[in-house]
Short mmCIF file of C-alpha atoms and ligand atoms in Angstrom, two decimals:
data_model
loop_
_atom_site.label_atom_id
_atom_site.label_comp_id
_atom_site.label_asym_id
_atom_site.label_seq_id
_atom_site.Cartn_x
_atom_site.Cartn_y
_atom_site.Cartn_z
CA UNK A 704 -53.49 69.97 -20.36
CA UNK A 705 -52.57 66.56 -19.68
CA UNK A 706 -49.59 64.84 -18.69
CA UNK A 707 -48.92 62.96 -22.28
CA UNK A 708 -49.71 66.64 -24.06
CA UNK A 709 -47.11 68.81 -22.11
CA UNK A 710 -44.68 69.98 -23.94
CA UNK A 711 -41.20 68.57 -23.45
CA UNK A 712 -37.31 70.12 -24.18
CA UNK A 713 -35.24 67.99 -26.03
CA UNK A 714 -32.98 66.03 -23.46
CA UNK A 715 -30.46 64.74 -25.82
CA UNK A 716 -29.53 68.62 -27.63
CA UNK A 717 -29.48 70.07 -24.01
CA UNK A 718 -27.11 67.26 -22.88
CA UNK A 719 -24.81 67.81 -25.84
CA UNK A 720 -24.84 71.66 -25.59
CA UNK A 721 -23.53 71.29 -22.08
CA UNK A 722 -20.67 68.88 -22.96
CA UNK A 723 -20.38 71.78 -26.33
CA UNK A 724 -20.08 74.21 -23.86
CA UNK A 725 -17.56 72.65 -21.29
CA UNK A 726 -14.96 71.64 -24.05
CA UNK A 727 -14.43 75.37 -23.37
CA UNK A 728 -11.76 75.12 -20.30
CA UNK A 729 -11.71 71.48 -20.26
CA UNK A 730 -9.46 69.96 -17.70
CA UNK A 731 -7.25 66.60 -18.11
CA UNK A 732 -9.91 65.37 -15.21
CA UNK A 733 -12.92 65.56 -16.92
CA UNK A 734 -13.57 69.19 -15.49
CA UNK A 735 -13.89 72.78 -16.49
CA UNK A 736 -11.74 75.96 -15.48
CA UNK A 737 -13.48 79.07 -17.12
CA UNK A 738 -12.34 81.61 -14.55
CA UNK A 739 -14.43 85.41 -14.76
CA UNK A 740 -13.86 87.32 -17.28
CA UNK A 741 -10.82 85.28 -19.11
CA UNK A 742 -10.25 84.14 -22.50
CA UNK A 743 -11.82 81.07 -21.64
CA UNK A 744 -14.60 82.85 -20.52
CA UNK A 745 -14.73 85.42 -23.47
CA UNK A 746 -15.26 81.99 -25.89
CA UNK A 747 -17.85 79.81 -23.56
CA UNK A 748 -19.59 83.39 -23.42
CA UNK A 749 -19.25 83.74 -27.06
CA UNK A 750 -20.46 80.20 -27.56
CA UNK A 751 -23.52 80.56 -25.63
CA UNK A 752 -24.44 84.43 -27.21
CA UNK A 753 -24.07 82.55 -30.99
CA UNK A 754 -26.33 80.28 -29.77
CA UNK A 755 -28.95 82.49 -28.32
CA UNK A 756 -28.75 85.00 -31.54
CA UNK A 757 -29.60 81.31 -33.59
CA UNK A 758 -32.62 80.59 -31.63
CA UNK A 759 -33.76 84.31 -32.68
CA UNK A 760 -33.13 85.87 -29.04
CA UNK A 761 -32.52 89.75 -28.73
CA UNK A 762 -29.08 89.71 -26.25
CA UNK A 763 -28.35 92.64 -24.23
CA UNK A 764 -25.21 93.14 -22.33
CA UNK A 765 -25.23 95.05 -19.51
CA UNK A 766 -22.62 97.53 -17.50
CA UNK A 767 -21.25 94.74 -15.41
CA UNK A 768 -21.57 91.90 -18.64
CA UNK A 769 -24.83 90.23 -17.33
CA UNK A 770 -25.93 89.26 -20.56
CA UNK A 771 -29.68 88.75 -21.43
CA UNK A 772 -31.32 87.17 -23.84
CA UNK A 773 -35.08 87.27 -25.02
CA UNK A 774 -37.80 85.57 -26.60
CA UNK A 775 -40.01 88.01 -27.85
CA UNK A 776 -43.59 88.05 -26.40
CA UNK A 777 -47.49 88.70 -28.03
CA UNK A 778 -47.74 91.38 -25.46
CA UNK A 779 -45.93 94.43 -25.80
CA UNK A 780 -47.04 95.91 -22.46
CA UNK A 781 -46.15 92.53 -20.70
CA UNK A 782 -42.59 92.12 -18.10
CA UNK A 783 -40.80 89.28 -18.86
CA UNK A 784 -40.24 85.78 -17.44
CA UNK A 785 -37.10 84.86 -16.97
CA UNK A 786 -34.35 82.22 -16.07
CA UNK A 787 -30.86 81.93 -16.03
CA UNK A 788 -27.80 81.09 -13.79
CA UNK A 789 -23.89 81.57 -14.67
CA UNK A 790 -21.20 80.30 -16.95
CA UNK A 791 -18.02 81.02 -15.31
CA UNK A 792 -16.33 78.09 -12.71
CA UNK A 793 -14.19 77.04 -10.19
CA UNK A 794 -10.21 77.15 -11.33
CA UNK A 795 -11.33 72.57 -10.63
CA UNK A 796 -15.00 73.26 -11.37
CA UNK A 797 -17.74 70.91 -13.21
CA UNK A 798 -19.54 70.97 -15.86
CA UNK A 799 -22.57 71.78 -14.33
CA UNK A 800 -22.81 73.96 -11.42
CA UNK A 801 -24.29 77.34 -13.83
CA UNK A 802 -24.13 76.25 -16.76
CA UNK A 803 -26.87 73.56 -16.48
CA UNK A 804 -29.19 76.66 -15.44
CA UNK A 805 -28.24 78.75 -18.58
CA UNK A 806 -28.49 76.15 -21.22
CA UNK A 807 -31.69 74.61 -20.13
CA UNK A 808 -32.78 78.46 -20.41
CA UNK A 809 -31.54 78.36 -23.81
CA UNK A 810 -33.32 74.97 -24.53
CA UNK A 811 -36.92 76.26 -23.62
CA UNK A 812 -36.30 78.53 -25.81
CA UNK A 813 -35.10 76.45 -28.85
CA UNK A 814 -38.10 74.05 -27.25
CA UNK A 815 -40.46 76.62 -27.88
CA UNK A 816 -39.59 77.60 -31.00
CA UNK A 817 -39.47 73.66 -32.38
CA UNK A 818 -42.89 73.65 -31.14
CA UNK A 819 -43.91 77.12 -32.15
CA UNK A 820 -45.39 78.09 -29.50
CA UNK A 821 -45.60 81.89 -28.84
CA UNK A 822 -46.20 83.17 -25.31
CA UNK A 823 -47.91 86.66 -23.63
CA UNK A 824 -44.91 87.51 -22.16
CA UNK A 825 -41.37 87.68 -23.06
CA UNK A 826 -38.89 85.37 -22.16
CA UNK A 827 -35.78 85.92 -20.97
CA UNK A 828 -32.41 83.59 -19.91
CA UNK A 829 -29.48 85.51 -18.91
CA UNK A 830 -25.91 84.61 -17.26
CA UNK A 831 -24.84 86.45 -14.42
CA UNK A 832 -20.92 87.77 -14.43
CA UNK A 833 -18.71 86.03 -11.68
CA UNK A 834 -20.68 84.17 -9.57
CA UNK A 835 -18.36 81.97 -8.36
CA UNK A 836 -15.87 85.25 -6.98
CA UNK A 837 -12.38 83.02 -7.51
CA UNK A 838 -10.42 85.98 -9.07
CA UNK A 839 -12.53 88.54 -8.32
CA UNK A 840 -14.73 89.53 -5.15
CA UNK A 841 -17.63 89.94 -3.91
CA UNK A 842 -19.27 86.59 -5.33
CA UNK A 843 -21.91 86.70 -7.29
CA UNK A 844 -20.88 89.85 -8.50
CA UNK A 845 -23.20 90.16 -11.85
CA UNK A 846 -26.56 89.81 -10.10
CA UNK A 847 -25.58 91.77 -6.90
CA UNK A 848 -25.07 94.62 -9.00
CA UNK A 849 -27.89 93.95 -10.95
CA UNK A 850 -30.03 93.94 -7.80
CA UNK A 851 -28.60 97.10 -6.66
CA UNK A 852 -26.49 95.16 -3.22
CA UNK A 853 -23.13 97.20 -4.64
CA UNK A 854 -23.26 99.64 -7.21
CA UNK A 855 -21.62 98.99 -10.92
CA UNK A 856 -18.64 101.15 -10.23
CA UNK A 857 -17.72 99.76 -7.27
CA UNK A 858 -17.93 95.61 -8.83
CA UNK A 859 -15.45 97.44 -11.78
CA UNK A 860 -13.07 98.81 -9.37
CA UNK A 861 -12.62 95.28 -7.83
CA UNK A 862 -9.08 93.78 -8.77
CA UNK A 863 -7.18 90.36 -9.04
CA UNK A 864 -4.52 89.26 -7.62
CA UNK A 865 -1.94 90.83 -10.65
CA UNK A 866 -4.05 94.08 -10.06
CA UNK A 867 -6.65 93.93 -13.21
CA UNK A 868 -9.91 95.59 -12.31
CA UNK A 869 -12.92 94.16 -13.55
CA UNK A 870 -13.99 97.10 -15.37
CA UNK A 871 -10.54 96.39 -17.78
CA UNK A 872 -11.28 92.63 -17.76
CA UNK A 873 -14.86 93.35 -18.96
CA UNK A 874 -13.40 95.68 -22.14
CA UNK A 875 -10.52 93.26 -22.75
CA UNK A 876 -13.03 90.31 -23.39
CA UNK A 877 -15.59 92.81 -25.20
CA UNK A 878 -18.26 92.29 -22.53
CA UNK A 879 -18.64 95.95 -20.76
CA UNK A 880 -22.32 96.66 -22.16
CA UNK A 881 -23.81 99.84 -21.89
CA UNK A 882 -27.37 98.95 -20.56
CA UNK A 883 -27.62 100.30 -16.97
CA UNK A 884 -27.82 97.55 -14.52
CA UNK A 885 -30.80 96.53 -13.23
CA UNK A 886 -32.87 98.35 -15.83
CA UNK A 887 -34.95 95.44 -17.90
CA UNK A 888 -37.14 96.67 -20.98
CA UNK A 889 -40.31 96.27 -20.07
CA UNK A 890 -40.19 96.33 -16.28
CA UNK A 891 -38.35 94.25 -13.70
CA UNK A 892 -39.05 90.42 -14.47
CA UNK A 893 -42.71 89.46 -13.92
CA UNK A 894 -41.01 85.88 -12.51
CA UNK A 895 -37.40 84.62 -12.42
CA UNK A 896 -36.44 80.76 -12.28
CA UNK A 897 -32.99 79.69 -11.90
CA UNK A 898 -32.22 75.55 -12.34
CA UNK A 899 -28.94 74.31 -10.58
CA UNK A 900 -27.52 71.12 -9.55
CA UNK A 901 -28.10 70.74 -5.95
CA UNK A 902 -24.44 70.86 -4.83
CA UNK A 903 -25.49 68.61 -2.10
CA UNK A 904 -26.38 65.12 -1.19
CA UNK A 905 -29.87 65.44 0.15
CA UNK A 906 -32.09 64.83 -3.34
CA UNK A 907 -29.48 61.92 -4.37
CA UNK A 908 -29.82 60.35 -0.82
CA UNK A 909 -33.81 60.50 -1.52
CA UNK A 910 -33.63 58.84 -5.03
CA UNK A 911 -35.59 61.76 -6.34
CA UNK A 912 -35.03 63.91 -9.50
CA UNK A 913 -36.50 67.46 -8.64
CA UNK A 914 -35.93 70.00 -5.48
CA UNK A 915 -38.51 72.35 -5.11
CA UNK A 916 -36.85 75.44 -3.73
CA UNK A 917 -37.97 77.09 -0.52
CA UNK A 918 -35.42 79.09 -0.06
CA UNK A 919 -31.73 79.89 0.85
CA UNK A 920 -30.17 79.97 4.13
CA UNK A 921 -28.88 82.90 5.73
CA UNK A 922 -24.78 82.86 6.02
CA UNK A 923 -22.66 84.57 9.31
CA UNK A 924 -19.08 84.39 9.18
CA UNK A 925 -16.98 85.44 11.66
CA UNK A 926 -13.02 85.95 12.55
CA UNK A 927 -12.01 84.78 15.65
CA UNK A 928 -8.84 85.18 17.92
CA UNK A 929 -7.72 83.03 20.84
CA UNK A 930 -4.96 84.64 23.18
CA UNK A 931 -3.59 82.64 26.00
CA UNK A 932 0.74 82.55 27.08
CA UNK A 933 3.24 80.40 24.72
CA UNK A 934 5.29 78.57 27.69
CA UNK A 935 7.33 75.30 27.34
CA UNK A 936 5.39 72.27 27.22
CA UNK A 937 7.37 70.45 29.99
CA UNK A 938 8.05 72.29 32.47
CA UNK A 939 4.54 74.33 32.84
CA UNK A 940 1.89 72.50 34.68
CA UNK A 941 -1.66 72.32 33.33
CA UNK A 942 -3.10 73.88 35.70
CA UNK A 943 -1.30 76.83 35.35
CA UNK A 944 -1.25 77.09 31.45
CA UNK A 945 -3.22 79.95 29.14
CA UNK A 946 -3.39 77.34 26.13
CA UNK A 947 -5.01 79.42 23.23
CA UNK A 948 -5.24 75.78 21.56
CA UNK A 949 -6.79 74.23 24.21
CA UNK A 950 -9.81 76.82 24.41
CA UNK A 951 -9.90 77.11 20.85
CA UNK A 952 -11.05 73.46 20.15
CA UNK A 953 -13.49 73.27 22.38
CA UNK A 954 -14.45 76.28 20.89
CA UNK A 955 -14.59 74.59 17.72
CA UNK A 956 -17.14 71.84 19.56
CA UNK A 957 -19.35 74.63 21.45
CA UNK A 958 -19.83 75.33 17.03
CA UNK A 959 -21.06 71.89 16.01
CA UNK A 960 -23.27 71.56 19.06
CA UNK A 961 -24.82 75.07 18.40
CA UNK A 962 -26.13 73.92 14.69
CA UNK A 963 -27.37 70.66 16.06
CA UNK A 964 -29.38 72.76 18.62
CA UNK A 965 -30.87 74.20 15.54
CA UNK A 966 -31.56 71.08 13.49
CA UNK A 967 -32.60 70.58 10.71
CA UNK A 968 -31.23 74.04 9.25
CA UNK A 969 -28.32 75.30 11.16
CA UNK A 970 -25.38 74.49 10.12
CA UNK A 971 -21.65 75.41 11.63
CA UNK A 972 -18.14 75.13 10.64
CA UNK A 973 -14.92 75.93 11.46
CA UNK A 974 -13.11 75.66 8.24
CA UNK A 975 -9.35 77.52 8.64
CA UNK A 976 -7.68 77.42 11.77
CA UNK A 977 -3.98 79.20 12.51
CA UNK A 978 -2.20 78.20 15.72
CA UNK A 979 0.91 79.77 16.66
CA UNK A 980 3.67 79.84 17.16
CA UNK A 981 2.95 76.11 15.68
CA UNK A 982 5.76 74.11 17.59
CA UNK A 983 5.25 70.92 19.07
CA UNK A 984 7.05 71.46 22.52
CA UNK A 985 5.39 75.06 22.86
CA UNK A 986 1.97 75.40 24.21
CA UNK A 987 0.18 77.54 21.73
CA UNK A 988 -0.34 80.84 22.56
CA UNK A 989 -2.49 82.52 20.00
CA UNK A 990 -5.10 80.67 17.75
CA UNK A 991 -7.35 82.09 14.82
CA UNK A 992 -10.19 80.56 13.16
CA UNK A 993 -13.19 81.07 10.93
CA UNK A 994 -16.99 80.47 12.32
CA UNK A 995 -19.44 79.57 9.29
CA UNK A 996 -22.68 79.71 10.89
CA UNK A 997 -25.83 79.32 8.35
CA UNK A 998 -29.73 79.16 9.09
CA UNK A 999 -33.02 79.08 7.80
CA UNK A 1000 -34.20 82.22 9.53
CA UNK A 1001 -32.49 85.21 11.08
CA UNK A 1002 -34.27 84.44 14.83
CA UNK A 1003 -32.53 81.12 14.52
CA UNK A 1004 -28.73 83.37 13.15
CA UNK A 1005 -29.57 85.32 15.96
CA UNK A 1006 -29.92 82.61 18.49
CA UNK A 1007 -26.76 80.97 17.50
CA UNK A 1008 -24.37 84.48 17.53
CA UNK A 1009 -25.79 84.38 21.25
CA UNK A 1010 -25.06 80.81 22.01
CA UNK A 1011 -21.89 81.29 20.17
CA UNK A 1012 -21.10 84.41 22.42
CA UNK A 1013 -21.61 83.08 25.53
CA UNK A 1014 -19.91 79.62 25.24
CA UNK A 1015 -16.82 81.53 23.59
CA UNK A 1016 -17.03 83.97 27.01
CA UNK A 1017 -17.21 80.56 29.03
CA UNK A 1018 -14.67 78.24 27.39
CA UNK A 1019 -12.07 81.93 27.59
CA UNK A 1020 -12.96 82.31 31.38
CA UNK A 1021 -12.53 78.60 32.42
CA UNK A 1022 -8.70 78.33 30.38
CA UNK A 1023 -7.77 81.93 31.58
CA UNK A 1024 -7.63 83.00 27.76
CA UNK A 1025 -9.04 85.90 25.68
CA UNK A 1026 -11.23 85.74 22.91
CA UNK A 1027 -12.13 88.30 20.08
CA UNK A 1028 -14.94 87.57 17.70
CA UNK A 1029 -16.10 89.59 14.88
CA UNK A 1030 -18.59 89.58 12.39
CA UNK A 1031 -16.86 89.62 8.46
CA UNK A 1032 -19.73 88.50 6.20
CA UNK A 1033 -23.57 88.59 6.95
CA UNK A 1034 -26.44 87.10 4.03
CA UNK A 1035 -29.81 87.40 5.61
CA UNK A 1036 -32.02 84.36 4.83
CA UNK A 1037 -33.76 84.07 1.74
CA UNK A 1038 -37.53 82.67 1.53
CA UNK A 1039 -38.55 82.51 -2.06
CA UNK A 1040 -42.02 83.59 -3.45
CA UNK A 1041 -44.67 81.43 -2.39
CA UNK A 1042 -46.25 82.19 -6.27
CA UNK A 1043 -43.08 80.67 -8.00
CA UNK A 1044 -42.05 77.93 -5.38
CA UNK A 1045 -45.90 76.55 -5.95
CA UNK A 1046 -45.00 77.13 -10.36
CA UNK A 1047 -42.26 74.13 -9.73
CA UNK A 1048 -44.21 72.13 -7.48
CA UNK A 1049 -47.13 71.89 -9.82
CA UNK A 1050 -45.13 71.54 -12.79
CA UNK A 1051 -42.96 68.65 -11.19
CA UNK A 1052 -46.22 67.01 -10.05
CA UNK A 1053 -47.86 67.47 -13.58
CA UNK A 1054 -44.88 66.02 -14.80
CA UNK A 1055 -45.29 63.27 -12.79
CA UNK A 1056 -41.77 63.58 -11.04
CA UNK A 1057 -40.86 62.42 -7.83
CA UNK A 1058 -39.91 65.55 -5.73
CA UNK A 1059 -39.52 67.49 -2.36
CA UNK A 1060 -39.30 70.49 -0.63
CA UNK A 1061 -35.60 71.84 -0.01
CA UNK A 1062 -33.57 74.43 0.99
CA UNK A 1063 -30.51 75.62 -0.64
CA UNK A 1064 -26.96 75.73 1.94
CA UNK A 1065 -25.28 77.70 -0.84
CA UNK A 1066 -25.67 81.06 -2.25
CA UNK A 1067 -27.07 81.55 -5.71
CA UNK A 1068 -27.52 84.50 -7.96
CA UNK A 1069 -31.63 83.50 -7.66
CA UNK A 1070 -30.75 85.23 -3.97
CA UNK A 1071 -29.72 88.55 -5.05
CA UNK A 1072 -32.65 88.93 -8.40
CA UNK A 1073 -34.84 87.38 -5.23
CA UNK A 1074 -34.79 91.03 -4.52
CA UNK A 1075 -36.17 92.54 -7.58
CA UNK A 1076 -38.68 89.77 -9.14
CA UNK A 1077 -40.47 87.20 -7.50
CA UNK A 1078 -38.30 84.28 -7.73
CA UNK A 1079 -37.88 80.13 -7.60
CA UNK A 1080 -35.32 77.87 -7.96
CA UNK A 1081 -35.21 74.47 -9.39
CA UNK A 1082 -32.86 71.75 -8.13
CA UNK A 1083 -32.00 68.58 -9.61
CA UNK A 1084 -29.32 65.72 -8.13
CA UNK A 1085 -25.92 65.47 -8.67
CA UNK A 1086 -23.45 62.42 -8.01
CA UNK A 1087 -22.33 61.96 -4.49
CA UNK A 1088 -23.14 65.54 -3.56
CA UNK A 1089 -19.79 66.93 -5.22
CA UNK A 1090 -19.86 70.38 -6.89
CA UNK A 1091 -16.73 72.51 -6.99
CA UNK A 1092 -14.72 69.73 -8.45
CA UNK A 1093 -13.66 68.43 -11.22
CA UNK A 1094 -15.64 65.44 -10.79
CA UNK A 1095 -18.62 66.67 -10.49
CA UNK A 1096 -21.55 65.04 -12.45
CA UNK A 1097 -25.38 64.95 -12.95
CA UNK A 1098 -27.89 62.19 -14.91
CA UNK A 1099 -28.88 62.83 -18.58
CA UNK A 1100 -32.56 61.95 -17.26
CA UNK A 1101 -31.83 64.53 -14.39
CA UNK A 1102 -30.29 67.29 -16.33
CA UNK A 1103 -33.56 66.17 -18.77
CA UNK A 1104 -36.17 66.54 -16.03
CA UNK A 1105 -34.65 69.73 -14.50
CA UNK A 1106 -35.13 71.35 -17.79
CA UNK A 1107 -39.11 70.43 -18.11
CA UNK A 1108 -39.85 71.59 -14.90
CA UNK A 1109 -38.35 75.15 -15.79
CA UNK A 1110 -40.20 74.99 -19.18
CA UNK A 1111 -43.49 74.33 -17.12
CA UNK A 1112 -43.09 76.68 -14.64
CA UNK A 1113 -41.78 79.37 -16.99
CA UNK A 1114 -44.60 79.06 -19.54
CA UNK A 1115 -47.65 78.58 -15.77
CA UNK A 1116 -46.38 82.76 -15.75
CA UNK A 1117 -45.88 83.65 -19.21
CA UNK A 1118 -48.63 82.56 -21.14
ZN1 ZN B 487 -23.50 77.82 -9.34
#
């Protein structure tokens, strides 16, 4: 088929479902805040489910409120291809981050139906419950059940801060289904694309419209503790001080010069950082901080939790301090499937859009259904970078082109 004879979504009704869909939660600042599994969330969920039943999809709800919604296919026997992100934000969120991914689901579909075009498989777009984890952890709660990382009793025991579990939050909005998770009719998903704002500068800072996903980068946190001797800050010379503070920030360098060592992927931050006791005239005895270390592969993790060990072990010997690190959260690195990263390449190319190879810093529900289905991800820029914020925003033409390159890559595995 030729470029002029693709089919193409309708730009315009996807652009006006989205700003539909964030009048749900809107903020005074132009944002959204449609927290998991609240009222707000109960109506954007509602919104989106009235207009999947419209466009003639078959919506499941499942133990943990994934919902599901599908096209119906010309081959019975056939697993379905499907897409889909998540609806619920940030307490300052956008109107993008998710929601882009589920209603340019929902606009191949409507696409496909405008055009009447049937396919062999199936088609599915679903929203994942709480990806973003702000009232309730673990994030990304919805798909990691569905791709069996915790189990569905566990995610429902989870509570907020005022004690509600997410098993009562999911009955209270009317969104604990009955389907088991992880169980799809029909077999797991023959292919699963998820399209997301890049959250990131890199595609904007390239002046192109399309990522091509390679994959994810693996995440390792870590707590760590700096003990050294509080002593007055006048009267104790520095060569005889234990300054926790001291040995903590060139900690904090020995971080940023580990991910430069593994350029371009690693990246490392320290992001919270406790001194105490905190005084001005007191040299600090006791420091904690956080360690976010991410890379492309797990050699290169591994490489810089040894690099990060021994400098620690250095830095703590030289300022006649201790240090304590330990490992709180680990995501191994995700490579997508080489089958559905090539399905967006080709269909940006026979699109004719402008686009490169990246990776994605952040975690996404495509990680966790990466271990089920075969799975790509679609990326497309948004302004200055900004995502979990109020002001984050994205190009009509963007949004627009996103959208065609899931409809191209869905229908390269489903017809
Ligand atoms: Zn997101």
């Amino acid at each position: 088929m030729d470029l002029l004879h693709l089919p193409r979504i309708n730009g315009a009704r996807l652009w006006q479902s989205l700003m539909d869909l964030a009048a749900i939660g809107a903020t005074p600042r132009g944002g959204v805040c449609r927290i998991a599994l609240t009222e707000a969330d109960r109506k954007g969920r509602d919104l989106v489910v009235q207009w999947c039943r419209e466009a003639g999809l078959e919506v499941r709800v499942d133990e943990i409120g994934n919902v599901f919604a599908r096209r119906a296919g010309t081959d019975p026997n056939a697993s379905a291809v499907a897409t889909g992100s998540h609806i619920d934000t940030q307490p300052s969120g956008g109107k993008f981050d998710g929601n882009f991914g589920v209603l340019a689901g929902l606009e191949v579909m409507r696409t496909l139906n405008d055009l009447g075009i049937a396919t062999r498989a199936p088609l599915e777009v679903a929203f994942w419950t709480n990806e973003e984890g702000t009232r309730f952890t673990p994030v990304m709660m919805g798909s990691g059940v569905f791709a069996g990382e915790f189990d569905a009793a566990f995610a429902r025991a989870q509570t907020d801060l005022d004690g509600v579990s997410v098993g009562s939050a999911l009955e209270a909005i009317g969104y604990r289904g009955t389907q088991p998770a992880g169980e799809v009719p029909g077999g797991m998903f023959a292919a699963y694309f998820e399209a997301h704002i890049e959250q990131g500068p890199v595609l904007e800072a390239a002046g192109l419209p399309i990522g091509v996903v390679s994959g994810a980068l693996g995440q390792q946190w870590y707590d760590v503790t700096v003990t050294g001797m509080d002593a007055h800050a006048g009267p104790t010379p520095l060569a005889l001080r234990h300054d926790a503070m001291l040995a903590a920030a060139r900690m904090v360098d020995a971080v940023n010069r580990i991910a430069h060592d593994e350029a371009p992927h690693g990246r490392g931050t320290v992001g919270y950082l406790q001194v105490s006791p905190n005084s001005r005239n007191v040299i600090p005895g006791r420091v904690e901080f956080s360690v976010d270390f991410r890379n492309l592969s797990q050699d290169g993790l591994d490489r810089m939790h040894a690099a990060m060990h021994a400098a620690f072990e250095g830095i703590a010997a030289a300022g006649g301090v201790e240090v304590g690190i330990r490992q709180v959260v680990k995501f191994e690195p995700c490579a997508f499937a080489p089958e559905c990263v090539g399905s967006v390449r080709r269909a940006a190319a026979a699109l004719g859009l402008p686009h490169m190879d990246v990776v994605s810093g952040a975690g996404h529900d495509a990680v966790y259904v990466a271990r089920r289905a075969p799975t790509g991800m679609i990326f497309v820029p948004c302004k200055d970078g900004i995502s979990h914020n109020e002001l984050e925003d994205a190009l009509p033409e963007h949004v627009e082109a996103g959208a065609n390159v899931l409809l191209q890559a869905m229908l390269a595995h489903a017809r």
